[in-house]
Amino acid sequence: DAGVTQSPTHLIKTRGQQVTLRCSPISGHKSVSWYQQVLGQGPQFIFQYYEKEERGRGNFPDRFSARQFPNYSSELNVNALLLGDSALYLCASSLAWAGDQPQHFGDGTRLSIL
Amino acid sequence: QKEVEQDPGPLSVPEGAIVSLNCTYSNSAFQYFMWYRQYSRKGPELLMYTYSSGNKEDGRFTAQVDKSSKYISLFIRDSQPSDSATYLCAMKGNQGGKLIFGQGTELSVKP
């Protein structure tokens, strides 16, 4: 069975541009979460979506937005890119949004801002 | 103070050694505890997932949770060079799916 898939794997942008990252969850999983991982640090929570509704938001500016589609795939959008947005962006999926539900991660999109 | 503290290492051990990795936390609302392994340029891979205090064993891996001390551990027996990776502890409460991660410990197992 396919795991969590993310695209693209690498992306290079310049300051001020906008970017869209995509995620397909494990088949049957209805919840998708997004995390940002800066080099040398653990992942930081950005958003969680379940059944197309936002169920949680981390401490990130409004430049970050996301949505979930009827097939449970998800997009993360980042506007007005800053140098500090350079990071590995990880998507994780789980069966449900809370409780005893482990999250499984994709290999991420590596975003570099020049 | 961070909610989850984890020594970043690096930790270097000889092949066959027993490895002990640890995290402490401050939020008593955390109920679920995880260990992920992350190879370079890859996403975190779920190794162990526990709910209550006590031990959970899976092959060469043992996860230990002590909620009274707010302390979790991962033990790796008979460590192999293929275990060389960054190990991340993570935890969450009952509400929602937000995972709080430690900084990660970089482990190197030398042949």
PDB file of C-alpha atoms in Angstrom:
ATOM      1  CA  ASP A   1       0.000   0.000   0.000  1.00  0.00           C
ATOM      2  CA  ALA A   2       1.175   3.495  -0.799  1.00  0.00           C
ATOM      3  CA  GLY A   3       2.195   5.685   2.092  1.00  0.00           C
ATOM      4  CA  VAL A   4       1.770   9.429   2.350  1.00  0.00           C
ATOM      5  CA  THR A   5       2.921  11.053  -0.883  1.00  0.00           C
ATOM      6  CA  GLN A   6       4.040  14.650  -1.237  1.00  0.00           C
ATOM      7  CA  SER A   7       4.889  16.780  -4.245  1.00  0.00           C
ATOM      8  CA  PRO A   8       7.105  18.309  -5.345  1.00  0.00           C
ATOM      9  CA  THR A   9      10.120  16.834  -3.528  1.00  0.00           C
ATOM     10  CA  HIS A  10      12.222  19.956  -3.950  1.00  0.00           C
ATOM     11  CA  LEU A  11      11.358  23.558  -4.710  1.00  0.00           C
ATOM     12  CA  ILE A  12      13.394  26.739  -5.066  1.00  0.00           C
ATOM     13  CA  LYS A  13      11.657  30.105  -4.783  1.00  0.00           C
ATOM     14  CA  THR A  14      12.658  33.715  -4.259  1.00  0.00           C
ATOM     15  CA  ARG A  15      11.520  36.081  -1.545  1.00  0.00           C
ATOM     16  CA  GLY A  16       8.001  37.441  -2.050  1.00  0.00           C
ATOM     17  CA  GLN A  17       6.815  34.562  -4.212  1.00  0.00           C
ATOM     18  CA  GLN A  18       4.003  32.161  -3.399  1.00  0.00           C
ATOM     19  CA  VAL A  19       4.180  28.363  -3.200  1.00  0.00           C
ATOM     20  CA  THR A  20       1.703  25.462  -3.131  1.00  0.00           C
ATOM     21  CA  LEU A  21       2.645  22.077  -1.681  1.00  0.00           C
ATOM     22  CA  ARG A  22       0.554  18.955  -2.163  1.00  0.00           C
ATOM     23  CA  CYS A  23      -0.141  15.870  -0.086  1.00  0.00           C
ATOM     24  CA  SER A  24      -2.015  12.613  -0.651  1.00  0.00           C
ATOM     25  CA  PRO A  25      -2.802  10.675   2.536  1.00  0.00           C
ATOM     26  CA  ILE A  26      -2.702   6.938   3.078  1.00  0.00           C
ATOM     27  CA  SER A  27      -5.809   5.320   1.595  1.00  0.00           C
ATOM     28  CA  GLY A  28      -8.623   5.408   4.147  1.00  0.00           C
ATOM     29  CA  HIS A  29      -7.060   8.174   6.228  1.00  0.00           C
ATOM     30  CA  LYS A  30      -9.300  11.211   6.602  1.00  0.00           C
ATOM     31  CA  SER A  31      -7.059  13.536   8.593  1.00  0.00           C
ATOM     32  CA  VAL A  32      -4.064  15.423   7.226  1.00  0.00           C
ATOM     33  CA  SER A  33      -1.627  17.520   9.247  1.00  0.00           C
ATOM     34  CA  TRP A  34       1.176  19.802   8.072  1.00  0.00           C
ATOM     35  CA  TYR A  35       4.472  20.393   9.863  1.00  0.00           C
ATOM     36  CA  GLN A  36       7.509  22.574   9.230  1.00  0.00           C
ATOM     37  CA  GLN A  37      10.946  21.167  10.056  1.00  0.00           C
ATOM     38  CA  VAL A  38      13.893  23.523  10.134  1.00  0.00           C
ATOM     39  CA  LEU A  39      17.345  21.933   9.904  1.00  0.00           C
ATOM     40  CA  GLY A  40      18.429  20.524  13.254  1.00  0.00           C
ATOM     41  CA  GLN A  41      15.008  20.896  14.882  1.00  0.00           C
ATOM     42  CA  GLY A  42      11.953  18.733  15.398  1.00  0.00           C
ATOM     43  CA  PRO A  43       8.858  19.322  13.238  1.00  0.00           C
ATOM     44  CA  GLN A  44       6.551  22.202  14.223  1.00  0.00           C
ATOM     45  CA  PHE A  45       2.777  21.847  13.801  1.00  0.00           C
ATOM     46  CA  ILE A  46       1.164  24.145  11.219  1.00  0.00           C
ATOM     47  CA  PHE A  47      -2.353  22.825  10.494  1.00  0.00           C
ATOM     48  CA  GLN A  48      -4.636  19.832  10.885  1.00  0.00           C
ATOM     49  CA  TYR A  49      -7.596  19.111   8.599  1.00  0.00           C
ATOM     50  CA  TYR A  50     -10.286  16.488   8.989  1.00  0.00           C
ATOM     51  CA  GLU A  51     -13.248  16.004   6.678  1.00  0.00           C
ATOM     52  CA  LYS A  52     -12.294  19.238   4.848  1.00  0.00           C
ATOM     53  CA  GLU A  53     -12.481  21.333   8.018  1.00  0.00           C
ATOM     54  CA  GLU A  54      -9.607  22.935   9.889  1.00  0.00           C
ATOM     55  CA  ARG A  55      -9.260  21.220  13.263  1.00  0.00           C
ATOM     56  CA  GLY A  56      -6.094  22.842  14.537  1.00  0.00           C
ATOM     57  CA  ARG A  57      -3.676  25.637  13.774  1.00  0.00           C
ATOM     58  CA  GLY A  58      -0.169  26.204  15.070  1.00  0.00           C
ATOM     59  CA  ASN A  59       1.646  29.450  15.753  1.00  0.00           C
ATOM     60  CA  PHE A  60       2.276  30.461  12.140  1.00  0.00           C
ATOM     61  CA  PRO A  61       1.423  33.753  10.401  1.00  0.00           C
ATOM     62  CA  ASP A  62      -1.584  34.221   8.125  1.00  0.00           C
ATOM     63  CA  ARG A  63       0.715  33.860   5.123  1.00  0.00           C
ATOM     64  CA  PHE A  64       0.270  30.133   5.691  1.00  0.00           C
ATOM     65  CA  SER A  65      -3.025  28.584   4.609  1.00  0.00           C
ATOM     66  CA  ALA A  66      -4.252  25.116   3.709  1.00  0.00           C
ATOM     67  CA  ARG A  67      -7.252  23.222   2.496  1.00  0.00           C
ATOM     68  CA  GLN A  68      -8.444  19.642   2.191  1.00  0.00           C
ATOM     69  CA  PHE A  69     -10.316  18.241  -0.766  1.00  0.00           C
ATOM     70  CA  PRO A  70     -13.205  15.710  -0.904  1.00  0.00           C
ATOM     71  CA  ASN A  71     -10.717  12.924  -1.698  1.00  0.00           C
ATOM     72  CA  TYR A  72      -8.852  13.894   1.545  1.00  0.00           C
ATOM     73  CA  SER A  73      -5.764  15.189  -0.272  1.00  0.00           C
ATOM     74  CA  SER A  74      -4.496  18.537   0.916  1.00  0.00           C
ATOM     75  CA  GLU A  75      -2.595  21.628  -0.188  1.00  0.00           C
ATOM     76  CA  LEU A  76      -0.474  23.977   1.874  1.00  0.00           C
ATOM     77  CA  ASN A  77      -0.045  27.502   0.529  1.00  0.00           C
ATOM     78  CA  VAL A  78       2.536  30.008   1.658  1.00  0.00           C
ATOM     79  CA  ASN A  79       2.406  33.607   0.414  1.00  0.00           C
ATOM     80  CA  ALA A  80       5.019  36.374   0.460  1.00  0.00           C
ATOM     81  CA  LEU A  81       7.853  33.935   1.077  1.00  0.00           C
ATOM     82  CA  LEU A  82      10.614  34.928   3.485  1.00  0.00           C
ATOM     83  CA  LEU A  83      14.117  33.518   3.807  1.00  0.00           C
ATOM     84  CA  GLY A  84      13.053  31.993   7.114  1.00  0.00           C
ATOM     85  CA  ASP A  85      10.451  29.845   5.353  1.00  0.00           C
ATOM     86  CA  SER A  86      13.259  27.636   4.031  1.00  0.00           C
ATOM     87  CA  ALA A  87      12.549  24.240   5.583  1.00  0.00           C
ATOM     88  CA  LEU A  88      11.314  20.702   5.042  1.00  0.00           C
ATOM     89  CA  TYR A  89       7.503  20.706   4.917  1.00  0.00           C
ATOM     90  CA  LEU A  90       6.012  17.444   6.106  1.00  0.00           C
ATOM     91  CA  CYS A  91       2.536  16.056   5.676  1.00  0.00           C
ATOM     92  CA  ALA A  92       1.151  13.392   8.011  1.00  0.00           C
ATOM     93  CA  SER A  93      -2.076  11.427   7.788  1.00  0.00           C
ATOM     94  CA  SER A  94      -4.164   9.519  10.313  1.00  0.00           C
ATOM     95  CA  LEU A  95      -7.504   7.745  10.348  1.00  0.00           C
ATOM     96  CA  ALA A  96      -9.215  10.369  12.510  1.00  0.00           C
ATOM     97  CA  TRP A  97      -8.409  13.762  13.974  1.00  0.00           C
ATOM     98  CA  ALA A  98      -8.060  13.011  17.690  1.00  0.00           C
ATOM     99  CA  GLY A  99      -7.583  10.301  20.249  1.00  0.00           C
ATOM    100  CA  ASP A 100      -5.675   7.082  19.730  1.00  0.00           C
ATOM    101  CA  GLN A 101      -4.600   7.742  16.131  1.00  0.00           C
ATOM    102  CA  PRO A 102      -0.924   7.523  15.144  1.00  0.00           C
ATOM    103  CA  GLN A 103       0.259   9.850  12.396  1.00  0.00           C
ATOM    104  CA  HIS A 104       2.312   8.640   9.442  1.00  0.00           C
ATOM    105  CA  PHE A 105       4.548  11.032   7.565  1.00  0.00           C
ATOM    106  CA  GLY A 106       5.558  11.507   3.970  1.00  0.00           C
ATOM    107  CA  ASP A 107       9.111  12.340   2.911  1.00  0.00           C
ATOM    108  CA  GLY A 108       8.325  16.020   2.673  1.00  0.00           C
ATOM    109  CA  THR A 109       8.911  18.900   0.288  1.00  0.00           C
ATOM    110  CA  ARG A 110      12.242  20.662   0.716  1.00  0.00           C
ATOM    111  CA  LEU A 111      11.656  24.377   0.131  1.00  0.00           C
ATOM    112  CA  SER A 112      14.593  26.721  -0.418  1.00  0.00           C
ATOM    113  CA  ILE A 113      14.105  30.492  -0.524  1.00  0.00           C
ATOM    114  CA  LEU A 114      16.746  32.576  -2.269  1.00  0.00           C
TER     115      LEU A 114
ATOM    116  CA  GLN B   1      11.101  26.356  28.586  1.00  0.00           C
ATOM    117  CA  LYS B   2      10.203  23.971  25.780  1.00  0.00           C
ATOM    118  CA  GLU B   3       7.283  21.584  26.299  1.00  0.00           C
ATOM    119  CA  VAL B   4       9.479  18.638  25.252  1.00  0.00           C
ATOM    120  CA  GLU B   5      13.212  18.453  25.931  1.00  0.00           C
ATOM    121  CA  GLN B   6      15.497  16.045  24.090  1.00  0.00           C
ATOM    122  CA  ASP B   7      19.292  15.958  24.062  1.00  0.00           C
ATOM    123  CA  PRO B   8      20.342  16.553  20.426  1.00  0.00           C
ATOM    124  CA  GLY B   9      23.570  14.561  20.777  1.00  0.00           C
ATOM    125  CA  PRO B  10      25.276  13.526  18.590  1.00  0.00           C
ATOM    126  CA  LEU B  11      25.505  10.075  20.152  1.00  0.00           C
ATOM    127  CA  SER B  12      28.071   7.607  18.815  1.00  0.00           C
ATOM    128  CA  VAL B  13      28.107   3.936  19.876  1.00  0.00           C
ATOM    129  CA  PRO B  14      29.806   0.744  18.649  1.00  0.00           C
ATOM    130  CA  GLU B  15      27.795  -1.893  16.825  1.00  0.00           C
ATOM    131  CA  GLY B  16      26.013  -4.231  19.246  1.00  0.00           C
ATOM    132  CA  ALA B  17      25.698  -1.652  22.040  1.00  0.00           C
ATOM    133  CA  ILE B  18      22.492  -0.893  23.905  1.00  0.00           C
ATOM    134  CA  VAL B  19      21.294   2.625  23.117  1.00  0.00           C
ATOM    135  CA  SER B  20      19.187   4.713  25.483  1.00  0.00           C
ATOM    136  CA  LEU B  21      17.358   7.786  24.182  1.00  0.00           C
ATOM    137  CA  ASN B  22      15.302  10.027  26.449  1.00  0.00           C
ATOM    138  CA  CYS B  23      12.831  12.904  26.506  1.00  0.00           C
ATOM    139  CA  THR B  24      11.281  14.890  29.315  1.00  0.00           C
ATOM    140  CA  TYR B  25       8.097  16.907  29.090  1.00  0.00           C
ATOM    141  CA  SER B  26       6.239  19.459  31.138  1.00  0.00           C
ATOM    142  CA  ASN B  27       2.598  19.192  30.004  1.00  0.00           C
ATOM    143  CA  SER B  28       0.657  16.664  32.088  1.00  0.00           C
ATOM    144  CA  ALA B  29      -2.111  16.647  29.425  1.00  0.00           C
ATOM    145  CA  PHE B  30       0.052  14.553  27.093  1.00  0.00           C
ATOM    146  CA  GLN B  31      -1.470  11.078  26.807  1.00  0.00           C
ATOM    147  CA  TYR B  32       0.071   9.543  23.688  1.00  0.00           C
ATOM    148  CA  PHE B  33       3.816   9.094  23.204  1.00  0.00           C
ATOM    149  CA  MET B  34       5.682   8.251  20.037  1.00  0.00           C
ATOM    150  CA  TRP B  35       9.181   7.627  18.772  1.00  0.00           C
ATOM    151  CA  TYR B  36      10.005   8.358  15.163  1.00  0.00           C
ATOM    152  CA  ARG B  37      13.176   7.533  13.241  1.00  0.00           C
ATOM    153  CA  GLN B  38      14.276   9.951  10.537  1.00  0.00           C
ATOM    154  CA  TYR B  39      16.970   9.131   8.009  1.00  0.00           C
ATOM    155  CA  SER B  40      18.724  11.938   6.192  1.00  0.00           C
ATOM    156  CA  ARG B  41      16.509  13.581   3.545  1.00  0.00           C
ATOM    157  CA  LYS B  42      13.537  11.410   4.521  1.00  0.00           C
ATOM    158  CA  GLY B  43      10.364  11.907   6.540  1.00  0.00           C
ATOM    159  CA  PRO B  44       9.912  10.612  10.112  1.00  0.00           C
ATOM    160  CA  GLU B  45       9.045   6.916  10.320  1.00  0.00           C
ATOM    161  CA  LEU B  46       6.869   5.771  13.229  1.00  0.00           C
ATOM    162  CA  LEU B  47       8.778   3.289  15.408  1.00  0.00           C
ATOM    163  CA  MET B  48       6.833   3.043  18.645  1.00  0.00           C
ATOM    164  CA  TYR B  49       3.434   4.317  19.816  1.00  0.00           C
ATOM    165  CA  THR B  50       2.332   4.065  23.437  1.00  0.00           C
ATOM    166  CA  TYR B  51      -0.567   5.327  25.523  1.00  0.00           C
ATOM    167  CA  SER B  52      -0.078   4.415  29.149  1.00  0.00           C
ATOM    168  CA  SER B  53       2.830   4.285  31.542  1.00  0.00           C
ATOM    169  CA  GLY B  54       4.969   1.177  31.368  1.00  0.00           C
ATOM    170  CA  ASN B  55       6.977  -0.665  28.757  1.00  0.00           C
ATOM    171  CA  LYS B  56       6.225  -1.676  25.183  1.00  0.00           C
ATOM    172  CA  GLU B  57       8.533  -3.949  23.251  1.00  0.00           C
ATOM    173  CA  ASP B  58       8.839  -4.479  19.488  1.00  0.00           C
ATOM    174  CA  GLY B  59      11.799  -6.527  18.340  1.00  0.00           C
ATOM    175  CA  ARG B  60      15.005  -4.769  19.341  1.00  0.00           C
ATOM    176  CA  PHE B  61      13.114  -1.656  20.455  1.00  0.00           C
ATOM    177  CA  THR B  62      11.581  -0.964  23.875  1.00  0.00           C
ATOM    178  CA  ALA B  63       9.629   2.191  24.674  1.00  0.00           C
ATOM    179  CA  GLN B  64       9.196   3.208  28.287  1.00  0.00           C
ATOM    180  CA  VAL B  65       6.819   5.852  29.650  1.00  0.00           C
ATOM    181  CA  ASP B  66       6.843   7.224  33.197  1.00  0.00           C
ATOM    182  CA  LYS B  67       3.998   9.736  33.461  1.00  0.00           C
ATOM    183  CA  SER B  68       4.678  10.473  37.123  1.00  0.00           C
ATOM    184  CA  SER B  69       8.168  11.705  36.240  1.00  0.00           C
ATOM    185  CA  LYS B  70       7.135  13.054  32.797  1.00  0.00           C
ATOM    186  CA  TYR B  71       9.916  11.025  31.218  1.00  0.00           C
ATOM    187  CA  ILE B  72       9.976   8.712  28.207  1.00  0.00           C
ATOM    188  CA  SER B  73      12.751   6.495  26.868  1.00  0.00           C
ATOM    189  CA  LEU B  74      13.577   4.391  23.843  1.00  0.00           C
ATOM    190  CA  PHE B  75      16.016   1.505  24.178  1.00  0.00           C
ATOM    191  CA  ILE B  76      17.650  -0.133  21.174  1.00  0.00           C
ATOM    192  CA  ARG B  77      19.276  -3.516  21.784  1.00  0.00           C
ATOM    193  CA  ASP B  78      22.032  -4.974  19.600  1.00  0.00           C
ATOM    194  CA  SER B  79      22.360  -1.701  17.690  1.00  0.00           C
ATOM    195  CA  GLN B  80      23.243  -1.918  13.997  1.00  0.00           C
ATOM    196  CA  PRO B  81      24.857   0.593  11.598  1.00  0.00           C
ATOM    197  CA  SER B  82      21.466   0.754   9.863  1.00  0.00           C
ATOM    198  CA  ASP B  83      20.069   2.274  13.094  1.00  0.00           C
ATOM    199  CA  SER B  84      22.149   5.404  12.423  1.00  0.00           C
ATOM    200  CA  ALA B  85      19.544   8.162  12.111  1.00  0.00           C
ATOM    201  CA  THR B  86      17.890  10.976  14.046  1.00  0.00           C
ATOM    202  CA  TYR B  87      15.384   9.802  16.649  1.00  0.00           C
ATOM    203  CA  LEU B  88      12.486  12.104  17.460  1.00  0.00           C
ATOM    204  CA  CYS B  89      10.197  11.791  20.447  1.00  0.00           C
ATOM    205  CA  ALA B  90       6.678  13.171  20.010  1.00  0.00           C
ATOM    206  CA  MET B  91       3.595  13.414  22.172  1.00  0.00           C
ATOM    207  CA  LYS B  92       0.018  14.690  22.149  1.00  0.00           C
ATOM    208  CA  GLY B  93      -3.051  15.065  24.288  1.00  0.00           C
ATOM    209  CA  ASN B  94      -6.556  13.677  23.807  1.00  0.00           C
ATOM    210  CA  GLN B  95      -7.854  16.732  21.959  1.00  0.00           C
ATOM    211  CA  GLY B  96      -6.822  17.039  18.336  1.00  0.00           C
ATOM    212  CA  GLY B  97      -3.846  15.662  16.501  1.00  0.00           C
ATOM    213  CA  LYS B  98      -1.178  18.264  17.195  1.00  0.00           C
ATOM    214  CA  LEU B  99       2.108  16.491  17.851  1.00  0.00           C
ATOM    215  CA  ILE B 100       4.770  18.187  19.958  1.00  0.00           C
ATOM    216  CA  PHE B 101       8.242  17.003  19.016  1.00  0.00           C
ATOM    217  CA  GLY B 102      11.570  17.011  20.763  1.00  0.00           C
ATOM    218  CA  GLN B 103      14.589  18.408  18.950  1.00  0.00           C
ATOM    219  CA  GLY B 104      15.743  14.937  17.903  1.00  0.00           C
ATOM    220  CA  THR B 105      18.852  12.941  18.874  1.00  0.00           C
ATOM    221  CA  GLU B 106      21.370  12.127  16.138  1.00  0.00           C
ATOM    222  CA  LEU B 107      22.623   8.550  16.582  1.00  0.00           C
ATOM    223  CA  SER B 108      25.626   7.003  14.859  1.00  0.00           C
ATOM    224  CA  VAL B 109      26.340   3.264  15.201  1.00  0.00           C
ATOM    225  CA  LYS B 110      29.910   2.438  14.185  1.00  0.00           C
ATOM    226  CA  PRO B 111      30.759  -0.994  12.674  1.00  0.00           C
TER     227      PRO B 111
END
